[in-house]
mmCIF file of C-alpha atoms (C1' of nucleotides) in Angstrom:
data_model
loop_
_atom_site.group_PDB
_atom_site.id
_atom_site.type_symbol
_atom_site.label_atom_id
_atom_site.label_comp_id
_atom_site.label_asym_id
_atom_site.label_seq_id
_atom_site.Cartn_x
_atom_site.Cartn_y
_atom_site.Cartn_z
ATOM 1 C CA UNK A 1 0.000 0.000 0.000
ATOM 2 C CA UNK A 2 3.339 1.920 0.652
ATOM 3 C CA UNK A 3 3.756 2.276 -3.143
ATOM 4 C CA UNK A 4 0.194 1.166 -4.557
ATOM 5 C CA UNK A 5 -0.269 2.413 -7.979
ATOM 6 C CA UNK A 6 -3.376 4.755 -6.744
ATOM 7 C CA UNK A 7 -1.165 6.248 -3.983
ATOM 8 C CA UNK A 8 1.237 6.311 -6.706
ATOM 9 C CA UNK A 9 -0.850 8.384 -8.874
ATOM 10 C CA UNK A 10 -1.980 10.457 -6.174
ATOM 11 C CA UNK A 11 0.892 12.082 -5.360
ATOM 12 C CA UNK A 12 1.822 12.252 -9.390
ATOM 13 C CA UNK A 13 -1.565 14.323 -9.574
ATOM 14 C CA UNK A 14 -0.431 16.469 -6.928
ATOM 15 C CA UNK A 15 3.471 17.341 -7.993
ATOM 16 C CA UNK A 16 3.564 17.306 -11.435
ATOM 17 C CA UNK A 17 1.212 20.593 -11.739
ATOM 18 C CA UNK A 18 3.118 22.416 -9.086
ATOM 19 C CA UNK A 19 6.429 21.758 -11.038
ATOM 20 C CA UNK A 20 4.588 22.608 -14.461
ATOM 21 C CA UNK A 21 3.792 25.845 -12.765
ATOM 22 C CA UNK A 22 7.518 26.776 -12.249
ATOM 23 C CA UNK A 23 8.615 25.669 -15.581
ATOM 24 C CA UNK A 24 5.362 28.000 -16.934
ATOM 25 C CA UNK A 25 6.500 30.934 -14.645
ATOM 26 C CA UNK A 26 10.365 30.850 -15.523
ATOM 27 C CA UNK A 27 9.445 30.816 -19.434
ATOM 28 C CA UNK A 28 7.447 33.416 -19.300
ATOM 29 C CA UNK A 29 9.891 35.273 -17.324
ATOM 30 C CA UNK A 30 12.187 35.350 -20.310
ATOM 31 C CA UNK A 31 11.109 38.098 -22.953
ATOM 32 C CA UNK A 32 14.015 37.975 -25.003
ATOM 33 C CA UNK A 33 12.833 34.016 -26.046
ATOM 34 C CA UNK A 34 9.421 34.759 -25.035
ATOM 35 C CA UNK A 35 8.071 31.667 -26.333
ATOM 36 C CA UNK A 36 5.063 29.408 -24.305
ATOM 37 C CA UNK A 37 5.418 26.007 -23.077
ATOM 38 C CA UNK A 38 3.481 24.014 -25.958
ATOM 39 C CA UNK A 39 5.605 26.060 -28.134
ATOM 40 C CA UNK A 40 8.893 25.143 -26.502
ATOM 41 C CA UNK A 41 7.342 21.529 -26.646
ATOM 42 C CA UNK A 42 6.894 21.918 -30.360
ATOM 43 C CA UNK A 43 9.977 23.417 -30.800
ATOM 44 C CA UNK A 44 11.773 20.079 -28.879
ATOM 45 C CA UNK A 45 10.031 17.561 -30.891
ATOM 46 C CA UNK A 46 11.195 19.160 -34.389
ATOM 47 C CA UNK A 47 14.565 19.381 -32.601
ATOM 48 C CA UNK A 48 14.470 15.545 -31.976
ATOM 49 C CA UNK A 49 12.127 14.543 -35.206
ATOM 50 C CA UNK A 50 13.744 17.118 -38.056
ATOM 51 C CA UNK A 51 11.068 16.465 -41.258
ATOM 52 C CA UNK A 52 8.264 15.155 -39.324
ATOM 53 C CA UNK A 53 4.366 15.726 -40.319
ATOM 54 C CA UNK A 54 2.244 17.998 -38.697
ATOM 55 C CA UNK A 55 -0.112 15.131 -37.625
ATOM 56 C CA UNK A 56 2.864 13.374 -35.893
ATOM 57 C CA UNK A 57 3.474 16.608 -33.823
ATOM 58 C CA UNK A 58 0.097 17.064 -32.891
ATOM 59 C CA UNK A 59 -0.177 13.304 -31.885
ATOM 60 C CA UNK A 60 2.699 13.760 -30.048
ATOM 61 C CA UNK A 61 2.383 17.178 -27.874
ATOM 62 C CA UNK A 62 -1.666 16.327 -27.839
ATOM 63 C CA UNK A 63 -3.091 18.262 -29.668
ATOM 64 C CA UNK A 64 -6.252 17.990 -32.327
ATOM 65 C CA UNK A 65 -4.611 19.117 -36.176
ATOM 66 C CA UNK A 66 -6.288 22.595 -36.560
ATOM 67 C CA UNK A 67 -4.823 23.695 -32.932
ATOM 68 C CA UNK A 68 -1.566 22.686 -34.242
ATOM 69 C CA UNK A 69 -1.412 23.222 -37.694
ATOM 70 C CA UNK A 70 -2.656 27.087 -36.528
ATOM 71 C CA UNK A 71 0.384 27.128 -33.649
ATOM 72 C CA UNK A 72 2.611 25.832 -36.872
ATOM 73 C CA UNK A 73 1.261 29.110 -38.342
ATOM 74 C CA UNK A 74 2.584 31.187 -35.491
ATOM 75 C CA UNK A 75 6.230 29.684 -35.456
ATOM 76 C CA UNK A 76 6.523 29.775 -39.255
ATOM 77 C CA UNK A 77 5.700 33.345 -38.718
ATOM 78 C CA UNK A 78 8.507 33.751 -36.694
ATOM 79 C CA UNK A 79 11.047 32.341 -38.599
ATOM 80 C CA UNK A 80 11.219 29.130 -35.786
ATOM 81 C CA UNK A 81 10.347 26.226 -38.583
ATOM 82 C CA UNK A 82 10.024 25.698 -41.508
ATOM 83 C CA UNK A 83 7.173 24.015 -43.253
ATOM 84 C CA UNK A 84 7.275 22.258 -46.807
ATOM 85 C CA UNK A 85 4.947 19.845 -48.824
ATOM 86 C CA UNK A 86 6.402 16.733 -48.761
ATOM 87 C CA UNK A 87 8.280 15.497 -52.145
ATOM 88 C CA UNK A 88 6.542 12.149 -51.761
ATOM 89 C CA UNK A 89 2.702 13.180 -50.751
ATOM 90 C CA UNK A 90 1.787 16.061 -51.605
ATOM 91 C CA UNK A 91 -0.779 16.260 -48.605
ATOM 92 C CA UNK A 92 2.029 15.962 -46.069
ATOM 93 C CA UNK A 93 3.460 19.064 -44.732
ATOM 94 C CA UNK A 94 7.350 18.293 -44.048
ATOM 95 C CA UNK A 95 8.269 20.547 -40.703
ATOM 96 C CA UNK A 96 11.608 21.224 -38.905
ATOM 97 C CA UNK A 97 13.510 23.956 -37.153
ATOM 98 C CA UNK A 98 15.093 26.847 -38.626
ATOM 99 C CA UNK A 99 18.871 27.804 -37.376
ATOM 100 C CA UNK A 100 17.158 30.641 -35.576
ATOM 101 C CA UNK A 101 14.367 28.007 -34.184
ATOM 102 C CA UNK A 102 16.903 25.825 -32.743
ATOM 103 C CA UNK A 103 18.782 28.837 -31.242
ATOM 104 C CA UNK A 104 15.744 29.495 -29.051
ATOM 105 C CA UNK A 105 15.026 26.541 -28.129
ATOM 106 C CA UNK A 106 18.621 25.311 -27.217
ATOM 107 C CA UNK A 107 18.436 28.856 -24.897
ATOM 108 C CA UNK A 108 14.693 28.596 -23.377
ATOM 109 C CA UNK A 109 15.908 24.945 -22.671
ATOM 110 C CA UNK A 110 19.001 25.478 -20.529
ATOM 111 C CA UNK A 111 17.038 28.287 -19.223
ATOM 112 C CA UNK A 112 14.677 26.592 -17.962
ATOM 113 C CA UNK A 113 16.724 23.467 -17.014
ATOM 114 C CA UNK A 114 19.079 25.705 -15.327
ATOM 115 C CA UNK A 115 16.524 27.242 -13.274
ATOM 116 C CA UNK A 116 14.675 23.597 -12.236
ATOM 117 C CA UNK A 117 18.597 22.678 -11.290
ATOM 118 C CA UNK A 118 18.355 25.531 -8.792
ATOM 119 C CA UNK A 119 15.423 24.383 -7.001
ATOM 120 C CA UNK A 120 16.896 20.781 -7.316
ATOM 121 C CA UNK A 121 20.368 21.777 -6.405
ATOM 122 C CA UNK A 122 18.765 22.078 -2.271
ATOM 123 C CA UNK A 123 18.306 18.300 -2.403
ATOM 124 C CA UNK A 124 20.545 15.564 -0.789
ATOM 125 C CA UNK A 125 22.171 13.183 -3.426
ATOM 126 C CA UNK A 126 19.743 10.338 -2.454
ATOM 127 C CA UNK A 127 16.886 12.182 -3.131
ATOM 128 C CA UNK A 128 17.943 13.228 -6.661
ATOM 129 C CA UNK A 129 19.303 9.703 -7.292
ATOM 130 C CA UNK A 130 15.213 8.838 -6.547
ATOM 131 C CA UNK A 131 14.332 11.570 -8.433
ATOM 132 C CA UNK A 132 16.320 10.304 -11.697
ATOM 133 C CA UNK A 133 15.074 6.637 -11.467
ATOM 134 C CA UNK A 134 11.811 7.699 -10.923
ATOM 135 C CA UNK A 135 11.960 10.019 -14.034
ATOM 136 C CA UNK A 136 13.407 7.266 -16.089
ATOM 137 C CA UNK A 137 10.632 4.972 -14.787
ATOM 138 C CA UNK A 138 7.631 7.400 -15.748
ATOM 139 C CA UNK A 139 9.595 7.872 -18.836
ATOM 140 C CA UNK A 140 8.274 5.041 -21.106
ATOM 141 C CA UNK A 141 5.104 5.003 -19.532
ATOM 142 C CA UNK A 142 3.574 8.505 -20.552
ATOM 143 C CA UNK A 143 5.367 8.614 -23.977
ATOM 144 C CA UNK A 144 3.409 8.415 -26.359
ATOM 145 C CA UNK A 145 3.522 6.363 -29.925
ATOM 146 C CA UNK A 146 6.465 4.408 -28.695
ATOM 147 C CA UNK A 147 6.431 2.601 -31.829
ATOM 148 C CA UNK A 148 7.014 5.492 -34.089
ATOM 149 C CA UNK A 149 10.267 5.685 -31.712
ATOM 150 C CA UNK A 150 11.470 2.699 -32.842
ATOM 151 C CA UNK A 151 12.525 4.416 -36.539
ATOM 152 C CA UNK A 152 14.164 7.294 -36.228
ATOM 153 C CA UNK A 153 15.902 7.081 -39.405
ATOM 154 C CA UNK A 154 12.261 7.393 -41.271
ATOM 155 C CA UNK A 155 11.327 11.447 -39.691
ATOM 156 C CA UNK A 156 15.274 11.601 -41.190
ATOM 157 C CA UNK A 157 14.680 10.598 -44.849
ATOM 158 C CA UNK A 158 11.630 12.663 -45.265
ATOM 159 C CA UNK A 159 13.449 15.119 -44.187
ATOM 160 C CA UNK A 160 15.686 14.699 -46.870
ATOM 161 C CA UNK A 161 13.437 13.793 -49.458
ATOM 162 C CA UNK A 162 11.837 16.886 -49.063
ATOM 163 C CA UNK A 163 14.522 19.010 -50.917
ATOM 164 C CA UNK B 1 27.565 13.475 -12.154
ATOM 165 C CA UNK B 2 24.885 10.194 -12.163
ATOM 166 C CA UNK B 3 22.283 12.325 -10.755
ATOM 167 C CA UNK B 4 23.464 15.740 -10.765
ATOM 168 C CA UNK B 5 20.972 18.675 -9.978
ATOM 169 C CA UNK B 6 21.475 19.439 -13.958
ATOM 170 C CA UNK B 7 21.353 16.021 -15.212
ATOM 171 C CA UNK B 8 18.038 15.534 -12.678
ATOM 172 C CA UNK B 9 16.456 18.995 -14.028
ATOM 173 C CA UNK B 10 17.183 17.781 -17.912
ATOM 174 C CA UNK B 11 14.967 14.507 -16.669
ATOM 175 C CA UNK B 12 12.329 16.452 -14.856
ATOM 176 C CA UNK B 13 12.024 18.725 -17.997
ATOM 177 C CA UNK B 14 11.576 16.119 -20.291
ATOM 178 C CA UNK B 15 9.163 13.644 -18.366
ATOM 179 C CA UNK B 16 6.496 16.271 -16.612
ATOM 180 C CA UNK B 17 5.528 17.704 -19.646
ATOM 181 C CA UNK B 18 4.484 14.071 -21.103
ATOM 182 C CA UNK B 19 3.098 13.426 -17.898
ATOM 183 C CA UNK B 20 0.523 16.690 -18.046
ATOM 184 C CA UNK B 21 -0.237 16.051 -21.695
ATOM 185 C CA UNK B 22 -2.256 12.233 -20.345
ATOM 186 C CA UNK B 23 -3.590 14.293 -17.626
ATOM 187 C CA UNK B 24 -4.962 17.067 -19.962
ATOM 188 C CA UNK B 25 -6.321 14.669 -22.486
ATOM 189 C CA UNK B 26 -7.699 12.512 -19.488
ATOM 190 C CA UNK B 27 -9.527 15.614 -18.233
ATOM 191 C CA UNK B 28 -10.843 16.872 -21.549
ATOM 192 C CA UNK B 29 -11.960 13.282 -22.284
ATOM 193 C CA UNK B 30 -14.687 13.655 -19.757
ATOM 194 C CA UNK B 31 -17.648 15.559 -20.801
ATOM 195 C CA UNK B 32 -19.473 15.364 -18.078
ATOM 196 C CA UNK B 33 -17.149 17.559 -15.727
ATOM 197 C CA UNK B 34 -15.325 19.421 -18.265
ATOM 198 C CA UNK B 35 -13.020 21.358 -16.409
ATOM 199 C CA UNK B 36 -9.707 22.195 -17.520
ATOM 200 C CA UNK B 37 -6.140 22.027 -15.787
ATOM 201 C CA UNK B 38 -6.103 24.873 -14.560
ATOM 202 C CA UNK B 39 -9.949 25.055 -13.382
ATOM 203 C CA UNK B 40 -9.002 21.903 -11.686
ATOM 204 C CA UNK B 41 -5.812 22.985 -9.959
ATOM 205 C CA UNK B 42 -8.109 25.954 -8.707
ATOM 206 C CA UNK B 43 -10.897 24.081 -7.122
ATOM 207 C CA UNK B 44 -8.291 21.874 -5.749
ATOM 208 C CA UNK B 45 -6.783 24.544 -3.999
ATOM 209 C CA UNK B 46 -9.957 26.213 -2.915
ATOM 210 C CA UNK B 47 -10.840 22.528 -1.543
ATOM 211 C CA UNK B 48 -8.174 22.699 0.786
ATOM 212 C CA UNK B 49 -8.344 26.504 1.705
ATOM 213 C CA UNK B 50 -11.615 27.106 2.562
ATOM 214 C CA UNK B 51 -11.940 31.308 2.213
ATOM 215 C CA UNK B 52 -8.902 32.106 0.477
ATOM 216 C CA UNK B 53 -8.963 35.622 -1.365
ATOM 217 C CA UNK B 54 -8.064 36.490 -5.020
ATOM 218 C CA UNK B 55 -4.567 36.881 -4.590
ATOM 219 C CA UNK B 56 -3.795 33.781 -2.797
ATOM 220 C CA UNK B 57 -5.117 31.570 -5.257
ATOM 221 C CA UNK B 58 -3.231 33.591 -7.913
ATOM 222 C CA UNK B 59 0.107 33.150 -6.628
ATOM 223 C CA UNK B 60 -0.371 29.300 -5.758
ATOM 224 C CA UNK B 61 -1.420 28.677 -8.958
ATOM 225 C CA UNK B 62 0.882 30.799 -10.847
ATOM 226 C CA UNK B 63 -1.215 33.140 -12.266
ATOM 227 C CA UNK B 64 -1.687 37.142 -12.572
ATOM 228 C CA UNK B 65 -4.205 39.145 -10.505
ATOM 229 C CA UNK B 66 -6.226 39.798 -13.580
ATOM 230 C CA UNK B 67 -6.210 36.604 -15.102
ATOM 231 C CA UNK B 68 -7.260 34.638 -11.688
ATOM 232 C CA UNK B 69 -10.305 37.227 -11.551
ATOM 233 C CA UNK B 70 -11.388 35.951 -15.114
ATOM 234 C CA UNK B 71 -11.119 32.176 -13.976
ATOM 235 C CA UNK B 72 -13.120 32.962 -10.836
ATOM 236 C CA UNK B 73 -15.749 34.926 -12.810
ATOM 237 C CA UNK B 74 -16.560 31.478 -14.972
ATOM 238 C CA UNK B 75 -16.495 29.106 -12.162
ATOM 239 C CA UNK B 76 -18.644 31.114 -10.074
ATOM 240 C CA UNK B 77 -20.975 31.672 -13.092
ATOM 241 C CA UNK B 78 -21.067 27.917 -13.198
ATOM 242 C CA UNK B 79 -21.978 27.750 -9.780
ATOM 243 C CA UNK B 80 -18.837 26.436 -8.636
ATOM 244 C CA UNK B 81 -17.252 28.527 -6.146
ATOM 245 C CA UNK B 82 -18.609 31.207 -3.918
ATOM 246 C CA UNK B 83 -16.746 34.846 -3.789
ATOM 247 C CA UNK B 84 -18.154 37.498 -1.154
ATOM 248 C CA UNK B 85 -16.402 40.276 0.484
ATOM 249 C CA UNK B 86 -14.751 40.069 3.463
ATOM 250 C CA UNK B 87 -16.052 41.145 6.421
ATOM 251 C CA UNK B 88 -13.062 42.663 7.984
ATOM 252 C CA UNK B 89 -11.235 44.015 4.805
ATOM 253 C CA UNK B 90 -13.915 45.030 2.180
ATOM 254 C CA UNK B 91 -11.084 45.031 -0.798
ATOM 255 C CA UNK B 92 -10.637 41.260 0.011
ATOM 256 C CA UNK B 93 -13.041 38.282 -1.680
ATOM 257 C CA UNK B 94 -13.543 35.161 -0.180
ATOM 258 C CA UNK B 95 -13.805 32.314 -2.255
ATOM 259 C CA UNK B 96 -14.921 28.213 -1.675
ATOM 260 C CA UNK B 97 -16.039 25.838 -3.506
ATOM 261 C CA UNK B 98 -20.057 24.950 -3.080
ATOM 262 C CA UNK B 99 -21.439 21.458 -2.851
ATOM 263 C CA UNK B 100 -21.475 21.291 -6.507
ATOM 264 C CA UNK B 101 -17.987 22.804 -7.134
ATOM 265 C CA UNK B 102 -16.335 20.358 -4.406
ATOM 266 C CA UNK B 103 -18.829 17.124 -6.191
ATOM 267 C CA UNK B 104 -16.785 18.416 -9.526
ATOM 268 C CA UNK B 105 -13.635 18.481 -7.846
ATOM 269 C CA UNK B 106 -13.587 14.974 -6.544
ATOM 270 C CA UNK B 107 -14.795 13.302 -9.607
ATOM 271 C CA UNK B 108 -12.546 14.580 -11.568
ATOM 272 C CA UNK B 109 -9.784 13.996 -8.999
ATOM 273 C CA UNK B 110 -10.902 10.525 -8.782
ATOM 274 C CA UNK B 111 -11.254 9.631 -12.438
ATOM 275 C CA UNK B 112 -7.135 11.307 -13.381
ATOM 276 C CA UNK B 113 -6.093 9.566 -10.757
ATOM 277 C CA UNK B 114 -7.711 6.585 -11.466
ATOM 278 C CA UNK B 115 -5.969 7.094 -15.603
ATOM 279 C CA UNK B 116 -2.822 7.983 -14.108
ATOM 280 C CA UNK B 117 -2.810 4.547 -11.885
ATOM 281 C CA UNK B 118 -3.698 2.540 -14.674
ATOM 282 C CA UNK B 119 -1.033 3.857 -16.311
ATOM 283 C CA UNK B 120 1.939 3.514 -13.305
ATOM 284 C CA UNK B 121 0.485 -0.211 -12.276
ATOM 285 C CA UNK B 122 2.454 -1.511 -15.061
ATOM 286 C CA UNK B 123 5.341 -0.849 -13.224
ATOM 287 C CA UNK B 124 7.238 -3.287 -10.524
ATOM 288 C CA UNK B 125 6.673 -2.214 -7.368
ATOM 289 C CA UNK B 126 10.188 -0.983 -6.941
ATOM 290 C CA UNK B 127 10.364 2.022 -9.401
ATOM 291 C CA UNK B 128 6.645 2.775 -7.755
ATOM 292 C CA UNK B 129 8.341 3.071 -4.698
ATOM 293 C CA UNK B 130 11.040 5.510 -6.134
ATOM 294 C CA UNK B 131 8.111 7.666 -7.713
ATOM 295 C CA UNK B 132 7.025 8.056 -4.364
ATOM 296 C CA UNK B 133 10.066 9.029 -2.727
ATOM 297 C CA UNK B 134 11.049 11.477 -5.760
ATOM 298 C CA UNK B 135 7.728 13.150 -5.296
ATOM 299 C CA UNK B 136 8.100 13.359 -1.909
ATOM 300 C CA UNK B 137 11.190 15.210 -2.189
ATOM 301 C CA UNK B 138 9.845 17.505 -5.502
ATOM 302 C CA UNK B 139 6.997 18.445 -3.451
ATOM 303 C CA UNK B 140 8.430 20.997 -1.213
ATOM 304 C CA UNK B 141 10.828 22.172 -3.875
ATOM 305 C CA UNK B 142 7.899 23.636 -5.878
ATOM 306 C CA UNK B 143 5.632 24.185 -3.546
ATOM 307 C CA UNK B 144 4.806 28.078 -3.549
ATOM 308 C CA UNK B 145 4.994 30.659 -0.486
ATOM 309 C CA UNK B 146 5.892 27.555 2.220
ATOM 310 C CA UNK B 147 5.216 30.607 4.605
ATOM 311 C CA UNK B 148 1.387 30.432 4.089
ATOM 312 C CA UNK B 149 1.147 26.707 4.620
ATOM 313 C CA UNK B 150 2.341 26.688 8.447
ATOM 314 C CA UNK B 151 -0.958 28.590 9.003
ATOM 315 C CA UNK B 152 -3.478 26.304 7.858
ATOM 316 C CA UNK B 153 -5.815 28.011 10.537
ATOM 317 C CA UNK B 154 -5.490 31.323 8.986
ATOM 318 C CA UNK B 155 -7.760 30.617 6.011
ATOM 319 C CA UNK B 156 -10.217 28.941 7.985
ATOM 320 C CA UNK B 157 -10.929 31.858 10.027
ATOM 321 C CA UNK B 158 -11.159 33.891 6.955
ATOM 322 C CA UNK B 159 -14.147 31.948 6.103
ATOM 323 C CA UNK B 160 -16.091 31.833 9.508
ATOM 324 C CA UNK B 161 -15.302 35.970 9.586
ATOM 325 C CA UNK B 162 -17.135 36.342 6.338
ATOM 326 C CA UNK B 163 -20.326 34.902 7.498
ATOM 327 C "C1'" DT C 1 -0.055 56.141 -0.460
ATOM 328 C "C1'" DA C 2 -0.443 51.085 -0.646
ATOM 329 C "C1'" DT C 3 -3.338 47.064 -1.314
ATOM 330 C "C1'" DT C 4 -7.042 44.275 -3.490
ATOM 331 C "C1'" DG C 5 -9.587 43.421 -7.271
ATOM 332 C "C1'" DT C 6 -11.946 44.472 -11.754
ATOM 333 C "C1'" DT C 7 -12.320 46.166 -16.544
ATOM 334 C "C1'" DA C 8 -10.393 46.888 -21.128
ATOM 335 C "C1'" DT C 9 -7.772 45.040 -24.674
ATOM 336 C "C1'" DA C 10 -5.069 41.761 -27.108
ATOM 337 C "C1'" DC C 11 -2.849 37.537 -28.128
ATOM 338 C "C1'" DT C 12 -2.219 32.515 -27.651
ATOM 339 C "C1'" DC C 13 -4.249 27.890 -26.864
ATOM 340 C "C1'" DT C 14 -7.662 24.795 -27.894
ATOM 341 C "C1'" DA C 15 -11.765 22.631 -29.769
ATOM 342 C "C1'" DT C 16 -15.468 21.286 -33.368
ATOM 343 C "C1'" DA C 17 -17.286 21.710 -37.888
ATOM 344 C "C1'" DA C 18 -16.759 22.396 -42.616
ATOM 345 C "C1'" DC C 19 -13.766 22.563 -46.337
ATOM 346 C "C1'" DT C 20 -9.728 21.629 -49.951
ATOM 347 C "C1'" DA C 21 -6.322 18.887 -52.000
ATOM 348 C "C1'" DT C 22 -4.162 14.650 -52.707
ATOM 349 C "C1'" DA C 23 -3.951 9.546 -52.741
ATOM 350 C "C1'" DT D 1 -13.543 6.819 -50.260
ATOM 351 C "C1'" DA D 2 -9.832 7.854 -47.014
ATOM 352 C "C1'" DT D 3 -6.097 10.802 -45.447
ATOM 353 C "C1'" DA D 4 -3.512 15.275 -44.437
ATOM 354 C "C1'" DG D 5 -4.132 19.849 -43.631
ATOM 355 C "C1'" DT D 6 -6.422 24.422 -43.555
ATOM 356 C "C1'" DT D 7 -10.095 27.750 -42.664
ATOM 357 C "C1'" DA D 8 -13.972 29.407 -39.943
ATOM 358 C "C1'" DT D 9 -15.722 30.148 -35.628
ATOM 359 C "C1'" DA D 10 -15.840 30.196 -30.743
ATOM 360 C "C1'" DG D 11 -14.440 29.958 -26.006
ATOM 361 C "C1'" DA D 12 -10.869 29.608 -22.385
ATOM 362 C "C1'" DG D 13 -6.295 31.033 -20.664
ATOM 363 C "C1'" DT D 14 -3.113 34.511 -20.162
ATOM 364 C "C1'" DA D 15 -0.823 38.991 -20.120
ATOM 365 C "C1'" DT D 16 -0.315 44.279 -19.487
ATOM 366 C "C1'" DA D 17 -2.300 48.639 -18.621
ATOM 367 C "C1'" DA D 18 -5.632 51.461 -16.581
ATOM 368 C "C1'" DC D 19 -9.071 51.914 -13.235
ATOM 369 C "C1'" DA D 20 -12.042 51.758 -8.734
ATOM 370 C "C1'" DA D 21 -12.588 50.853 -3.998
ATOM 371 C "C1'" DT D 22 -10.846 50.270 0.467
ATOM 372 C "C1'" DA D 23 -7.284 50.596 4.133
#
DNA sequence: TATTGTTATACTCTATAACTATA
DNA sequence: TATAGTTATAGAGTATAACAATA
């Protein structure tokens, strides 16, 4: 009962939104990056997935295809990513960062992992050694699409293909 | 360098978003209550600080002075939350939940948990048990204002005052 | 004068429904 | 006919700036 997967979940429920929170606070602290969290999310996933189609973004940050195709919109706009029809189908949109796109994101992300090592930094070695398994744990459980994982050569290729 | 505050913030800022994302669709997913995160995160607050005012909510939750006032204008218009002056200091509201708001509340608490369970009872008992002890040791790291929680009275009398 | 909240305004986030283009 | 995206429309979430009321 110690560990039960309810009690488990309770406590989940009750952390992860107060660390979200921080994360929110500290990103929108930074005006010179000034970008949101499902942006900066966005942003990561191109950074990982260079070429990949706009319904395998939304799939993957959770969102329905017109929120994200109109988000796509905004970062476009801003000269974050780029967005191409795919050489292949012509109904795919091809997406991936622009040098300036992964310049913010590489900054808002040490930014804001900087600033969650601060808070961390207070915490005894055993307690961050929990912390890491745990995270490594949850990891593979809350992904989602693991099996798209399993090519990462294939977001690669269209990528290329696309030029 | 295993778990270094830094490498520990990388995980944390990779996993908790994933994490929110199932607890966002989870609560969308349910028509019934249809409250969002952030709805949620207020009436859980308000659940367990009976006659807070405007500006404690706000700064638990992470939100402006402005914003919070919006959030609390729909949830009372739903009958969810009550907000009356204060007695003592007429600039000051008092907010709770009513029976209906706290009837939301726990349903919806009940049913993400109960998605977020499902999802962690694939896991051996062991890495359960170091979920637990990581957010055990998260939870007063993010935890706004620690001040205001060693008066849990405080709030409390707020409420009886404004009757 | 300082504190607590609200109103005004604007932009992003998000959804559903209806549509276009391609396969 | 099915799939990938976009457009139209609407509502919630969020901010800053300006304001009103109270202390």
């Amino acid at each position: 009962m110690q560990a039960s997967a309810d009690e488990c979940a309770r406590q989940v429920l009750e952390v992860v939104p107060l660390i979200m929170r921080t994360i929110r606070i500290e990103m929108r602290s930074h005006r010179l990056q000034d970008i949101s969290v499902p942006q900066f999310r966005t942003l990561a996933f191109l950074n990982g997935h260079g070429g990949a189609s706009l319904s395998e973004v939304a799939e993957f940050i959770g969102l329905t295809l017109p929120s994200m195709s109109k988000m796509i919109d905004g970062l476009v706009a801003r000269g974050l990513v780029t967005r191409q029809t795919h050489a292949g189908d012509r109904r795919r949109m091809t997406l991936a960062l622009t040098p300036a796109g992964q310049s913010i994101y590489q900054s808002a992300h040490m930014a804001t992992q900087a600033c969650l090592a601060q808070h961390l930094d207070a915490l005894p070695l055993s307690e961050r050694a929990a912390i890491v398994q745990a995270m490594q744990a949850l990891h593979p459980v809350f992904i989602p699409n693991p099996n798209r994982e399993a090519e990462p050569e294939a977001a690669l290729e269209a990528a290329l293909e696309s030029k």
